[in-house]
mmCIF file of C-alpha atoms and ligand atoms in Angstrom:
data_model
loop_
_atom_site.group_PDB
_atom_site.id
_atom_site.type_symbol
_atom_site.label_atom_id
_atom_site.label_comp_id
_atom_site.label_asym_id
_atom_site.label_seq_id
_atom_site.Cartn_x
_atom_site.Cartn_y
_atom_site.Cartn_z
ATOM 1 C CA UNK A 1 -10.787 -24.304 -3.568
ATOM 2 C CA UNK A 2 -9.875 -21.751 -1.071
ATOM 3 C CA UNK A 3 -8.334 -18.423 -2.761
ATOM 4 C CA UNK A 4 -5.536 -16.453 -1.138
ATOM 5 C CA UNK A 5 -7.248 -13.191 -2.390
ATOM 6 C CA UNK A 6 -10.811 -14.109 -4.227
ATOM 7 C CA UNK A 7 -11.094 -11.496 -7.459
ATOM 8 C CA UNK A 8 -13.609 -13.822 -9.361
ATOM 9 C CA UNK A 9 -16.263 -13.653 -6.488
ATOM 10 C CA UNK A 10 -15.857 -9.958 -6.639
ATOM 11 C CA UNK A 11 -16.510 -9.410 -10.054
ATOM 12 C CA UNK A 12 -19.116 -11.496 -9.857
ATOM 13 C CA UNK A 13 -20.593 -9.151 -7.561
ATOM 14 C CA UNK A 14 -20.071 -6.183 -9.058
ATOM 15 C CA UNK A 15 -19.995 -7.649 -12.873
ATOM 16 C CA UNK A 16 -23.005 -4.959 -14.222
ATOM 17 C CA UNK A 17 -21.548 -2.051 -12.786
ATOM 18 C CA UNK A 18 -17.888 -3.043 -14.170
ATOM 19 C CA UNK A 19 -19.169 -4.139 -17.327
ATOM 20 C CA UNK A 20 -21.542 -0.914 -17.893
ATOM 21 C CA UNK A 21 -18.493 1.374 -17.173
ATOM 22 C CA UNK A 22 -15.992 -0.397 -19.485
ATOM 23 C CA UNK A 23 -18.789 -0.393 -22.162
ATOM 24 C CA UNK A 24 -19.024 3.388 -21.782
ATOM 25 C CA UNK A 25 -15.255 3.196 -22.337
ATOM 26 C CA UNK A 26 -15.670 1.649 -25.547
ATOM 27 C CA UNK A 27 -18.382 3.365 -27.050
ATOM 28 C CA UNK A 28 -16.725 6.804 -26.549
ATOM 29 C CA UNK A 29 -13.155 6.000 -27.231
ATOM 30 C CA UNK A 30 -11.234 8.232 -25.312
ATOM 31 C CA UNK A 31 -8.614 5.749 -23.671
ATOM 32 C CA UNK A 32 -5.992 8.182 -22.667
ATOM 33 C CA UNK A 33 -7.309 10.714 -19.559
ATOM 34 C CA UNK A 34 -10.840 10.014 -20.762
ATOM 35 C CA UNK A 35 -13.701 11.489 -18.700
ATOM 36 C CA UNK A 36 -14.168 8.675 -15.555
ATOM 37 C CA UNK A 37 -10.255 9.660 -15.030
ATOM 38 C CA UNK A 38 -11.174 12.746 -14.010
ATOM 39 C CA UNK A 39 -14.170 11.719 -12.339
ATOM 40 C CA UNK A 40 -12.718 9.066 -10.676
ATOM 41 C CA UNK A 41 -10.205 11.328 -9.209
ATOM 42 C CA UNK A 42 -12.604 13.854 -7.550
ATOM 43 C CA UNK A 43 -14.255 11.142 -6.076
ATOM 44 C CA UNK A 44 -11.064 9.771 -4.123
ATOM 45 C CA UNK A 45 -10.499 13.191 -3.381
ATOM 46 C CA UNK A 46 -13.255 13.284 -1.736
ATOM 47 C CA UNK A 47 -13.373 9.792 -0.449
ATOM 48 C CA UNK A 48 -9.952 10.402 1.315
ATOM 49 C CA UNK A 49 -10.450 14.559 2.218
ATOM 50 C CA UNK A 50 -7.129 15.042 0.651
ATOM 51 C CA UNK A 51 -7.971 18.423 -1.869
ATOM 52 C CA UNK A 52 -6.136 16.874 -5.091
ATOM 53 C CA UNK A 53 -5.546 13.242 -6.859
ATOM 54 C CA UNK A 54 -3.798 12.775 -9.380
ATOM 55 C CA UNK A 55 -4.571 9.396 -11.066
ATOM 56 C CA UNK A 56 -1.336 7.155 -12.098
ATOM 57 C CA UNK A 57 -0.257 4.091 -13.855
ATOM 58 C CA UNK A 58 0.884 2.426 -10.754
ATOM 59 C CA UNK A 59 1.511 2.543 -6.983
ATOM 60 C CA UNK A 60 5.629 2.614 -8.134
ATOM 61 C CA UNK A 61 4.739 5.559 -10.150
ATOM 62 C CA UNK A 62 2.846 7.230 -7.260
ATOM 63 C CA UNK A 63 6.288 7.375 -5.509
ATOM 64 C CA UNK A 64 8.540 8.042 -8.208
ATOM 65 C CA UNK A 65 6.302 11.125 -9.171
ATOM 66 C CA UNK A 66 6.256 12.284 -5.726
ATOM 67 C CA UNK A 67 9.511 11.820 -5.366
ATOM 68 C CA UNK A 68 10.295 13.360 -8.571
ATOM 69 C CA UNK A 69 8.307 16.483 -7.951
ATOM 70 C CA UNK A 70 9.803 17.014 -4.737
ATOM 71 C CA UNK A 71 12.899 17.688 -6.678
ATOM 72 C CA UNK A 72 14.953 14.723 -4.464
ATOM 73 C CA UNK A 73 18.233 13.646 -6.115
ATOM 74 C CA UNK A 74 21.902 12.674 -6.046
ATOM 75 C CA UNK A 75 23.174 13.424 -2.393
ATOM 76 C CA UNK A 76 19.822 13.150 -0.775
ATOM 77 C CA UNK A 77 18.581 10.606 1.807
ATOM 78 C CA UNK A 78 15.277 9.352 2.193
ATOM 79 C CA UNK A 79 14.655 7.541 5.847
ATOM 80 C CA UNK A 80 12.541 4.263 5.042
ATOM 81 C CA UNK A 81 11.137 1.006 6.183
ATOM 82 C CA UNK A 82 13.260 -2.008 5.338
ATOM 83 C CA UNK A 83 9.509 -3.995 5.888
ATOM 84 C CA UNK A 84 8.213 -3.211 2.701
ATOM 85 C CA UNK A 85 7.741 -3.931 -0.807
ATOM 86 C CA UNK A 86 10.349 -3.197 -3.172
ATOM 87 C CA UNK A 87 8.698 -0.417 -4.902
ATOM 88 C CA UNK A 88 9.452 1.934 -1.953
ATOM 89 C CA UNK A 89 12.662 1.589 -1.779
ATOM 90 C CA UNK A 90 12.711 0.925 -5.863
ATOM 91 C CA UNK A 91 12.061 4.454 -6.112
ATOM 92 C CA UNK A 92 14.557 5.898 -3.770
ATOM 93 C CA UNK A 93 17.284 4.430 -6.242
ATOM 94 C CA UNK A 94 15.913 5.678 -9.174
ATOM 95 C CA UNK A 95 15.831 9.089 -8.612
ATOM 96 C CA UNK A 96 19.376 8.908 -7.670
ATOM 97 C CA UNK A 97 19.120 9.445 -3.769
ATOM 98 C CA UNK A 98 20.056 6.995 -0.623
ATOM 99 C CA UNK A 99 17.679 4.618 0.894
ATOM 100 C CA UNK A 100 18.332 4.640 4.949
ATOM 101 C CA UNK A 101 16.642 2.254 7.009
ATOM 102 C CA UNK A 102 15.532 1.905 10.891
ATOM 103 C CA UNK A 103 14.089 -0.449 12.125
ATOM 104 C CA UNK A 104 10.530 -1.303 12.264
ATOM 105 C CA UNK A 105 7.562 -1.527 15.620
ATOM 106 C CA UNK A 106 7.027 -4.691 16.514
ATOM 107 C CA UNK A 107 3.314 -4.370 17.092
ATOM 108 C CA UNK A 108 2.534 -2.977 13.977
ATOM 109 C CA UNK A 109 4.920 -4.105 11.640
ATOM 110 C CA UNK A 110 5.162 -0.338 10.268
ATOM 111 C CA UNK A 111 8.361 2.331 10.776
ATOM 112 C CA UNK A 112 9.498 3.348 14.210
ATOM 113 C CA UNK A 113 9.351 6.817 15.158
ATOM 114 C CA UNK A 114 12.029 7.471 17.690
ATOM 115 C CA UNK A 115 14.514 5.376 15.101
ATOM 116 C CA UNK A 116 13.529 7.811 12.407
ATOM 117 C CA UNK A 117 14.240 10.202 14.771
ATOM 118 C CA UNK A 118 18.079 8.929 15.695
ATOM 119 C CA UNK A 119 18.667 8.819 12.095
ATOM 120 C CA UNK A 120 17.865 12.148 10.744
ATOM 121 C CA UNK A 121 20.711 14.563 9.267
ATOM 122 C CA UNK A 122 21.575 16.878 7.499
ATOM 123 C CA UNK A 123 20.543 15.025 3.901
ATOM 124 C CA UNK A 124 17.493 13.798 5.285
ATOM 125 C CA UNK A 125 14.816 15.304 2.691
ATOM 126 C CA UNK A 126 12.067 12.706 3.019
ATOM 127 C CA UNK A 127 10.623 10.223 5.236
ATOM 128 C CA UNK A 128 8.288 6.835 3.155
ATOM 129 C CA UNK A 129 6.085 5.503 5.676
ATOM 130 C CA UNK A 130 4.407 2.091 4.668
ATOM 131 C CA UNK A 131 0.654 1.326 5.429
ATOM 132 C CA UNK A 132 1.915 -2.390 5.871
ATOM 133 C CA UNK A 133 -0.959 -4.745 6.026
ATOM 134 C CA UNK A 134 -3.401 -2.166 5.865
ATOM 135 C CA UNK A 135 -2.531 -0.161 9.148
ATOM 136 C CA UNK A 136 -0.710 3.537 8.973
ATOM 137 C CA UNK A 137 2.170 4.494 10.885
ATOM 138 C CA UNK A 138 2.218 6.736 13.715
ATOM 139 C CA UNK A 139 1.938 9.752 10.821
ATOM 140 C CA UNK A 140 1.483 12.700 13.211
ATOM 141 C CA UNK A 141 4.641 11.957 15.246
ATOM 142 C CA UNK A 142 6.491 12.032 11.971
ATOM 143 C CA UNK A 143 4.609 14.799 10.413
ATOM 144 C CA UNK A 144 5.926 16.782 13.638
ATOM 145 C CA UNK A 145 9.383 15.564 13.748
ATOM 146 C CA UNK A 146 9.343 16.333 9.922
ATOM 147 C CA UNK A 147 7.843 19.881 9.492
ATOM 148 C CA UNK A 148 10.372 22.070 11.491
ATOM 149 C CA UNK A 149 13.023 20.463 9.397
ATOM 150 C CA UNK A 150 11.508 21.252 5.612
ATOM 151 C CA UNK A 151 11.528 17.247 5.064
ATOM 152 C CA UNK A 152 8.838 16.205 3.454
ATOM 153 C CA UNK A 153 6.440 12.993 5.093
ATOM 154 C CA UNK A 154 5.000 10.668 2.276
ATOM 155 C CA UNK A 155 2.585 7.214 2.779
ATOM 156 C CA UNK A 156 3.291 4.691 0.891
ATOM 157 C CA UNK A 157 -0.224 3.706 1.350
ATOM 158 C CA UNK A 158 -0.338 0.793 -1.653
ATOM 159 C CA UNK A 159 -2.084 -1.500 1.032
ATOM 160 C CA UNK A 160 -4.016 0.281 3.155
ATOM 161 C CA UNK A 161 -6.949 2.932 0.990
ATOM 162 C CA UNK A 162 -9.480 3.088 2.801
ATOM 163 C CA UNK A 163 -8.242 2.425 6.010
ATOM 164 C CA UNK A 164 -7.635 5.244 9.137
ATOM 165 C CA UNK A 165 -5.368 7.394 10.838
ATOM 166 C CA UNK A 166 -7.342 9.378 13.774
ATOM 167 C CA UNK A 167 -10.283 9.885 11.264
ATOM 168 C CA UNK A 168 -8.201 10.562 8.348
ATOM 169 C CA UNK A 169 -8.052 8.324 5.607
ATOM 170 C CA UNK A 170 -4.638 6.713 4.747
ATOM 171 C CA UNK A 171 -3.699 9.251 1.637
ATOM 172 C CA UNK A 172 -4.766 12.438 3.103
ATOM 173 C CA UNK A 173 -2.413 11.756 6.537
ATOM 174 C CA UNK A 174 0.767 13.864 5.262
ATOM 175 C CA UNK A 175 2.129 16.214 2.849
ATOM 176 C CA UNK A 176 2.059 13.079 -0.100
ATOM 177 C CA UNK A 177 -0.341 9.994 0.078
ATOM 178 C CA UNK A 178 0.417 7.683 -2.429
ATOM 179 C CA UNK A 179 -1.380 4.561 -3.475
ATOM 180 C CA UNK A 180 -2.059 0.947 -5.792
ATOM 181 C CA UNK A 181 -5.056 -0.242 -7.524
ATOM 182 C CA UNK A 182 -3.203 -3.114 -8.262
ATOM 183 C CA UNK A 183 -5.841 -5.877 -8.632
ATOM 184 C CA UNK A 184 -5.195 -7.895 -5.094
ATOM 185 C CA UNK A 185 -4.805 -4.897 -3.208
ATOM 186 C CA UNK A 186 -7.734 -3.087 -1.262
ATOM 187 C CA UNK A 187 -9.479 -1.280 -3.949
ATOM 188 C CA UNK A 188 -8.070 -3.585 -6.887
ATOM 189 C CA UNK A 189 -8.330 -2.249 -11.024
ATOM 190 C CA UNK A 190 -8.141 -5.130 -14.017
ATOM 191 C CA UNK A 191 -4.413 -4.114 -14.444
ATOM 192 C CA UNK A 192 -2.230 -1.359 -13.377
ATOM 193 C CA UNK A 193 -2.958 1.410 -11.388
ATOM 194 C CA UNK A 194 -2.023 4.347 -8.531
ATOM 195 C CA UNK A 195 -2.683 7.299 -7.377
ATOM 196 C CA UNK A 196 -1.245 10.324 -5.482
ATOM 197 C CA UNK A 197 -2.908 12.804 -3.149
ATOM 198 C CA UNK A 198 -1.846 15.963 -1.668
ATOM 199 C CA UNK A 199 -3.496 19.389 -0.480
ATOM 200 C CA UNK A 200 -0.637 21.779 -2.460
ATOM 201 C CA UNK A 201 -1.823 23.204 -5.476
ATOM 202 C CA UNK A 202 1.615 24.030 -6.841
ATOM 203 C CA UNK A 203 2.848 20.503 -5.451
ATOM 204 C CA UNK A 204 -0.470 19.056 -7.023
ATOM 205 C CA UNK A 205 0.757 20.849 -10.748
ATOM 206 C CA UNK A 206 3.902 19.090 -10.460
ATOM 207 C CA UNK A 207 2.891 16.161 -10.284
ATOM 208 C CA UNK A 208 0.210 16.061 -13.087
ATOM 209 C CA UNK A 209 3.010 17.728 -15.014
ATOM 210 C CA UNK A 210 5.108 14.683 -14.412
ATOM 211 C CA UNK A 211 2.736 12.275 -14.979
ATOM 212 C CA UNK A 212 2.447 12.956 -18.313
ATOM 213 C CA UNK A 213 6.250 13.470 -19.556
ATOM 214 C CA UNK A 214 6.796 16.649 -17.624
ATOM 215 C CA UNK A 215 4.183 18.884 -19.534
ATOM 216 C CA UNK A 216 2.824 22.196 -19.215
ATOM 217 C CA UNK A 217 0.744 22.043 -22.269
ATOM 218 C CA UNK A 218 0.769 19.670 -25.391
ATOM 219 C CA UNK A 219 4.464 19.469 -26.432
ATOM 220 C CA UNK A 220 5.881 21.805 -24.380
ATOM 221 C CA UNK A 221 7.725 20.314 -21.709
ATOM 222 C CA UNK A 222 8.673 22.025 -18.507
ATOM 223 C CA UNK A 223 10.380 19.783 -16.255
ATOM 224 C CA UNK A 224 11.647 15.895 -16.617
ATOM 225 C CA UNK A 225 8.392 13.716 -16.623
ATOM 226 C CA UNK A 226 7.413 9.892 -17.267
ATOM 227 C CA UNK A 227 4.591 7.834 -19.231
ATOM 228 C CA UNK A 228 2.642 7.848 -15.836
ATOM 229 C CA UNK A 229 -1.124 7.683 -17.174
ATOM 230 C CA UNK A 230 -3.670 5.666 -15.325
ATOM 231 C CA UNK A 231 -6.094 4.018 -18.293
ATOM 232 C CA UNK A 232 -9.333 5.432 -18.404
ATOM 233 C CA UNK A 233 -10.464 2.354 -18.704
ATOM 234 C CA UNK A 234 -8.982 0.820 -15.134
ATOM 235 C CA UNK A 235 -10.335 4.261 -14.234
ATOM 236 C CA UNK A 236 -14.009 2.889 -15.134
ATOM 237 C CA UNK A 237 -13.323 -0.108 -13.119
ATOM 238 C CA UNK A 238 -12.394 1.739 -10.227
ATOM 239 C CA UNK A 239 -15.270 4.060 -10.390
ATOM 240 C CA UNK A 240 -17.615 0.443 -10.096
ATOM 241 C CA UNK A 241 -16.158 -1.065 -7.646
ATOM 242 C CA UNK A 242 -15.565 1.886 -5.420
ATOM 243 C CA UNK A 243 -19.823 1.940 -5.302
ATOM 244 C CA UNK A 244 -18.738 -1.449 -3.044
ATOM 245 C CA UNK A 245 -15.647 -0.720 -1.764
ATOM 246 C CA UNK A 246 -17.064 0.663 1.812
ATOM 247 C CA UNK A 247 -19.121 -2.696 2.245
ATOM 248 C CA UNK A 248 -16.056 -4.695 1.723
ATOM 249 C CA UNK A 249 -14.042 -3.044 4.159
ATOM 250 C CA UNK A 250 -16.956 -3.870 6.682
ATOM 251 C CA UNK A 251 -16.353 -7.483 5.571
ATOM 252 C CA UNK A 252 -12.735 -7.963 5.632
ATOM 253 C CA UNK A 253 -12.676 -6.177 8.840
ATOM 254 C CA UNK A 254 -15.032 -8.713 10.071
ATOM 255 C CA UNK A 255 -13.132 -11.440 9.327
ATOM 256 C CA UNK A 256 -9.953 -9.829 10.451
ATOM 257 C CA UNK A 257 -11.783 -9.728 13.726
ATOM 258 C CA UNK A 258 -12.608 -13.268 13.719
ATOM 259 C CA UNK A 259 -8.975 -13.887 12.802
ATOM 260 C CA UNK A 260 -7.579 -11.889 15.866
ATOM 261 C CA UNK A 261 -10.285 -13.841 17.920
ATOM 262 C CA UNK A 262 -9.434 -17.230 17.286
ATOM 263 C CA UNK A 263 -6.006 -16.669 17.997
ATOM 264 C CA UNK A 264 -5.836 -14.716 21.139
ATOM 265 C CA UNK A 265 -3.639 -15.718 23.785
ATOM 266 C CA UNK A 266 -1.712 -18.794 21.521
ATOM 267 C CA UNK A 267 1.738 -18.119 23.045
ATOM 268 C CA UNK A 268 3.520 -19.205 19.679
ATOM 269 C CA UNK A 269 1.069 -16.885 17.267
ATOM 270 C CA UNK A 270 2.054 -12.954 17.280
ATOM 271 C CA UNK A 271 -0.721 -11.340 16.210
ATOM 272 C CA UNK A 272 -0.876 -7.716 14.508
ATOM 273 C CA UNK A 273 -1.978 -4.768 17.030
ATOM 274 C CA UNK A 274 -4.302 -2.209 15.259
ATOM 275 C CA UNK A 275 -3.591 0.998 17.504
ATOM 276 C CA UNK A 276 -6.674 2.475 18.712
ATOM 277 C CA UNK A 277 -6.479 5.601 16.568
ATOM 278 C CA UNK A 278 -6.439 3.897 13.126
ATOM 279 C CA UNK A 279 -8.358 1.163 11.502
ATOM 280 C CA UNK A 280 -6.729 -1.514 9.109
ATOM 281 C CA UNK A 281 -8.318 -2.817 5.989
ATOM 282 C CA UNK A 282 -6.634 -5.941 6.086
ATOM 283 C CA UNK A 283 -4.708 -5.367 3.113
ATOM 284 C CA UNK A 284 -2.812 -9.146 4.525
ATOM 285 C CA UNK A 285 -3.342 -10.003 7.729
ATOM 286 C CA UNK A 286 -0.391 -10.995 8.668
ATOM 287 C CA UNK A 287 1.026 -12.668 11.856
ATOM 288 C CA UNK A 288 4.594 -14.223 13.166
ATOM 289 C CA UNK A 289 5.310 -17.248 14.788
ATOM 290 C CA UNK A 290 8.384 -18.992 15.314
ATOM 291 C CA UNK A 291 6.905 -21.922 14.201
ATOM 292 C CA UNK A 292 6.193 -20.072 10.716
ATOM 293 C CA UNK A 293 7.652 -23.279 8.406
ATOM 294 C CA UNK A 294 5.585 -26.010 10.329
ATOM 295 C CA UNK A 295 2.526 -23.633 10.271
ATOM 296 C CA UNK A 296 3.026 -23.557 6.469
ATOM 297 C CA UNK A 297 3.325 -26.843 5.587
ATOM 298 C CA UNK A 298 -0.241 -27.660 7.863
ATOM 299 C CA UNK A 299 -1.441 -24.378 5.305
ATOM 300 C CA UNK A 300 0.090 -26.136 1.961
ATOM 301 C CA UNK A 301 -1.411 -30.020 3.164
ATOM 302 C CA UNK A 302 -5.188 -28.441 4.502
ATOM 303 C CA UNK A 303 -5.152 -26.780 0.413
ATOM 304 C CA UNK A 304 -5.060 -23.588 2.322
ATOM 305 C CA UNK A 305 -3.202 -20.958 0.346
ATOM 306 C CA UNK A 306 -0.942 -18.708 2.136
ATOM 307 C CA UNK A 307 2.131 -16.365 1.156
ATOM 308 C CA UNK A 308 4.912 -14.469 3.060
ATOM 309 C CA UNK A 309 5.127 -10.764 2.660
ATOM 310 C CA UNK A 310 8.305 -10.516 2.483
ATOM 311 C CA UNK A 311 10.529 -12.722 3.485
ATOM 312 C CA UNK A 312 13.747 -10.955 2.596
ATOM 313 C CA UNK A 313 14.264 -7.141 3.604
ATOM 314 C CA UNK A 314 15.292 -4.426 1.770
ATOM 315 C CA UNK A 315 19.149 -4.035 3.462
ATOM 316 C CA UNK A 316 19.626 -6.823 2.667
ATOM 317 C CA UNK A 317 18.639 -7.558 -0.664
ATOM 318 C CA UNK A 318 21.812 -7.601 -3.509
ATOM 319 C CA UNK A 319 20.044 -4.854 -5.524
ATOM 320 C CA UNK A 320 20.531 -2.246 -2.170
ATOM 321 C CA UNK A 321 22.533 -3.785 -0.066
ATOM 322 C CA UNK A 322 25.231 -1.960 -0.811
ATOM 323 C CA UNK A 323 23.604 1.207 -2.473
ATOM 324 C CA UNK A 324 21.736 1.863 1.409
ATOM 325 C CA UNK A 325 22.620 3.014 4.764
ATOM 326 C CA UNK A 326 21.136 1.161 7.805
ATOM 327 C CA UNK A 327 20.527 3.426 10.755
ATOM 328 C CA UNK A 328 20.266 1.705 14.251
ATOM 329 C CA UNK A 329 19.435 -2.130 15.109
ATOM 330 C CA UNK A 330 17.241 -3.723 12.708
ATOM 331 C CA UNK A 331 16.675 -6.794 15.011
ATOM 332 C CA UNK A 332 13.121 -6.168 14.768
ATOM 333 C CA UNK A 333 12.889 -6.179 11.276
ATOM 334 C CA UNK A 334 15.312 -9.501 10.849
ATOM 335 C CA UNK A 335 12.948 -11.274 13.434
ATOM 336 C CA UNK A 336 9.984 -9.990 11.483
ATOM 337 C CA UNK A 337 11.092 -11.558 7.725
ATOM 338 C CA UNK A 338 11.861 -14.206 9.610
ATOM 339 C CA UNK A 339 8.384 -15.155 10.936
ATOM 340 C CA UNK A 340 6.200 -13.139 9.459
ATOM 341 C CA UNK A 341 3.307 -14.991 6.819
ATOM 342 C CA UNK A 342 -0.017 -14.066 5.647
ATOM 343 C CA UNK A 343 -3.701 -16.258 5.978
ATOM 344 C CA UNK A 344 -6.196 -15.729 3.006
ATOM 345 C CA UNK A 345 -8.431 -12.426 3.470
ATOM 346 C CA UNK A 346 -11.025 -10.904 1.177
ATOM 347 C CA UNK A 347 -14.465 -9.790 1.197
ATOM 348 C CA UNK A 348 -15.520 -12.837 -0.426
ATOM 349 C CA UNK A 349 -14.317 -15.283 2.785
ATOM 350 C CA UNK A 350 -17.409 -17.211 4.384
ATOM 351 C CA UNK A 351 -16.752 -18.186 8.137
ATOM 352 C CA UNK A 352 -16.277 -21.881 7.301
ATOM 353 C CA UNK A 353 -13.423 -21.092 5.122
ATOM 354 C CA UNK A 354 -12.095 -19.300 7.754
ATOM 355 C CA UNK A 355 -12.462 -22.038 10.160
ATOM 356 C CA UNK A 356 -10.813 -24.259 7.664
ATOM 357 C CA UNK A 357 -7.752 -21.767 7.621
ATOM 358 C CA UNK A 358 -8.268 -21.086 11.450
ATOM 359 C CA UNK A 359 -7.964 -24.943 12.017
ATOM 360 C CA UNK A 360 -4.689 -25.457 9.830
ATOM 361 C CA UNK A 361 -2.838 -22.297 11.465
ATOM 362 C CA UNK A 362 -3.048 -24.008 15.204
ATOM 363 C CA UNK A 363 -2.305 -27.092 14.096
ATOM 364 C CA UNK A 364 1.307 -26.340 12.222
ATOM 365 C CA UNK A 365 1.518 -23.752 15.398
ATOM 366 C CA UNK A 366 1.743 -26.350 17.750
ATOM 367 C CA UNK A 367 0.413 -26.259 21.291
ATOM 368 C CA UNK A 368 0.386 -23.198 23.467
HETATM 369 C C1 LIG B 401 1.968 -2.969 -4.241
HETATM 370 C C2 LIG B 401 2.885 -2.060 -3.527
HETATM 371 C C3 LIG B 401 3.559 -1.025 -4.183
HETATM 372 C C4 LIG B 401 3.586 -0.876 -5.680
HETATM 373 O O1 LIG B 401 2.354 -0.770 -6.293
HETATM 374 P P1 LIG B 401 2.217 -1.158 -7.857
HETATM 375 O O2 LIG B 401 0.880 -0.627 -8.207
HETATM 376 O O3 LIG B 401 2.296 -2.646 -7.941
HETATM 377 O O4 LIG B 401 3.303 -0.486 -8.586
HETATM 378 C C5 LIG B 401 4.310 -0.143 -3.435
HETATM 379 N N1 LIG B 401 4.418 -0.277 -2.113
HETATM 380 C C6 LIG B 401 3.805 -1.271 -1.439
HETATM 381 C C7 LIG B 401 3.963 -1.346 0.049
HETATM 382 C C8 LIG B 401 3.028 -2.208 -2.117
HETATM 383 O O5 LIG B 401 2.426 -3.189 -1.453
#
């Protein structure tokens, strides 16, 4: 059977090291902020070159925290990606301030500057940008349009740790990096998980503050916080299968190469541009066609997994439809739900899976 995303091969992989660190869990007991948290988070400090992380429950609570800590409220907009998740612009809501969405680059799937750029004003007080797929945005033009202003540039990088933005990695490529251990995503726990990273110490405070119900010291509470713990024992996991993670980049990048390959120059297949100064990790690879239901159905009938990420944007969904303001054209984004799907990638692919997938895309695709 041919998995979407294939976590059993993993742990099968890495199954001493995981089961080792969760043992060491158990035999010392200390489940909330127990050791490997903290050594898990100086190692992704140091894996990403941002100076502090801050270990969370979940790649939502990443962003509330940041949000939170960056004291954004009622009356304040935050300029977005309608390509995304819900969690990003989940967030946005909850903290009381106004989602506003541009439009997206059609090469890369992720936010467009110059349309960030028409829709700054005077309530602008933070800009999400989404890793989608793996790949940053263009984070430097933002950071610049950003800084003179005093708004503040965060990554929702949920799908992309351990990918690269000229030499940084995504988390340490603006003021907040925030990101998932979800299990399917890059660098995957055995349940919930997130972190945030940032290079402010105060900023840094804040947000460990936060993370556990707004805290200075045991029962005495400073500031408005959450439940935002990461387990120290998804921590453990983390910790093992970060020993492999660099290795399984190499692999899925491989394969996302082979991908790109085999579908060159198909006139009805859209494929995803890396730009040369980053690197993707493949969270999905993800491509459009306009032929996106036939090319699904070939998928579903070759037993060939595939999913569609997302198929309904943010400005338009009920929950925000109404509670966000739109900023420019989003014919790019509308065109993008509308084709947009995503092929099976993991570490654990062989190339005559990927043939087998390869095989079913151009047939639903139709000829060139
Ligand atoms: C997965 C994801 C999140 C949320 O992460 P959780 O750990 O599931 O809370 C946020 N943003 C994006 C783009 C995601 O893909």
């Amino acid at each position: 059977m041919i998995e979407f995303n294939d976590l059993k091969a993993q742990y099968r992989s890495v199954k001493a090291s995981v089961d080792a660190r969760i043992q060491a869990v158990l035999d010392h007991g200390q489940y909330i902020m127990g050791p490997e948290v903290a050594e898990l988070e100086g190692k992704l400090a140091a894996y990403t070159g941002a100076k502090h992380c801050i270990g969370v429950a979940s790649g939502t609570e990443a962003l509330l925290i940041a949000l939170m800590a960056l004291g954004i409220g009622r009356g304040d907009e935050v300029i977005t990606t309608s390509a995304t998740f819900v969690a990003t612009v989940e967030v946005i809501a909850l903290v009381g301030a106004t989602p506003v969405f541009v439009d997206i680059d059609p090469a890369t799937s992720t936010i467009d500057p110059q349309a960030v750029k028409a829709a700054i004003g005077d309530k602008t007080r933070a800009i999400i940008a989404v890793s989608l797929y793996g790949q940053c945005a263009d984070m430097d033009t933002l950071n610049a349009m950003a800084a003179p202003r005093g708004i503040a540039v965060i990554e929702d990088g949920a799908q992309s740790f351990g990918s690269t933005y000229k030499g940084r990695r995504s988390g340490n490529t603006c003021a907040i990096g925030c990101t998932s251990f979800f299990p399917a995503k890059p660098l995957g726990c055995y349940g919930d998980g997130g972190a945030i990273f940032c290079h402010d110490d105060a900023l840094a405070q804040v947000c460990r503050e936060i993370r556990i119900h707004g805290q200075s010291r045991r029962f005495h509470h400073t500031r408005v916080g959450v439940g935002g713990r990461l387990d120290t024992i998804q921590a453990a996991v983390l910790l093992a299968k970060l020993e492999i993670f660099d290795d399984e980049i190499a692999r899925r990048q491989a394969f996302g190469a082979r991908y790109l390959a085999a579908f060159a120059g198909h006139n009805l297949l859209e494929l995803p541009m890396i730009s040369a100064d980053r690197t993707s990790v493949w969270g999905y690879f993800a491509l459009k066609s306009p032929n996106r239901a036939a090319i699904l159905d070939a998928l579903a009938a070759a037993g060939v997994p595939s999913g569609v990420h997302y198929p309904e944007p943010m400005h338009l969904q009920p929950a925000y439809k109404d509670k966000c303001r739109v900023a420019g054209s989003m014919t790019e984004t509308d065109r993008w739900s509308a084709q947009v799907f995503s092929l099976p990638m993991h570490a654990y692919l062989t190339d005559d899976v990927q043939d087998r997938v390869i095989a079913a895309v151009l047939a639903g695709a139709g000829s060139a």
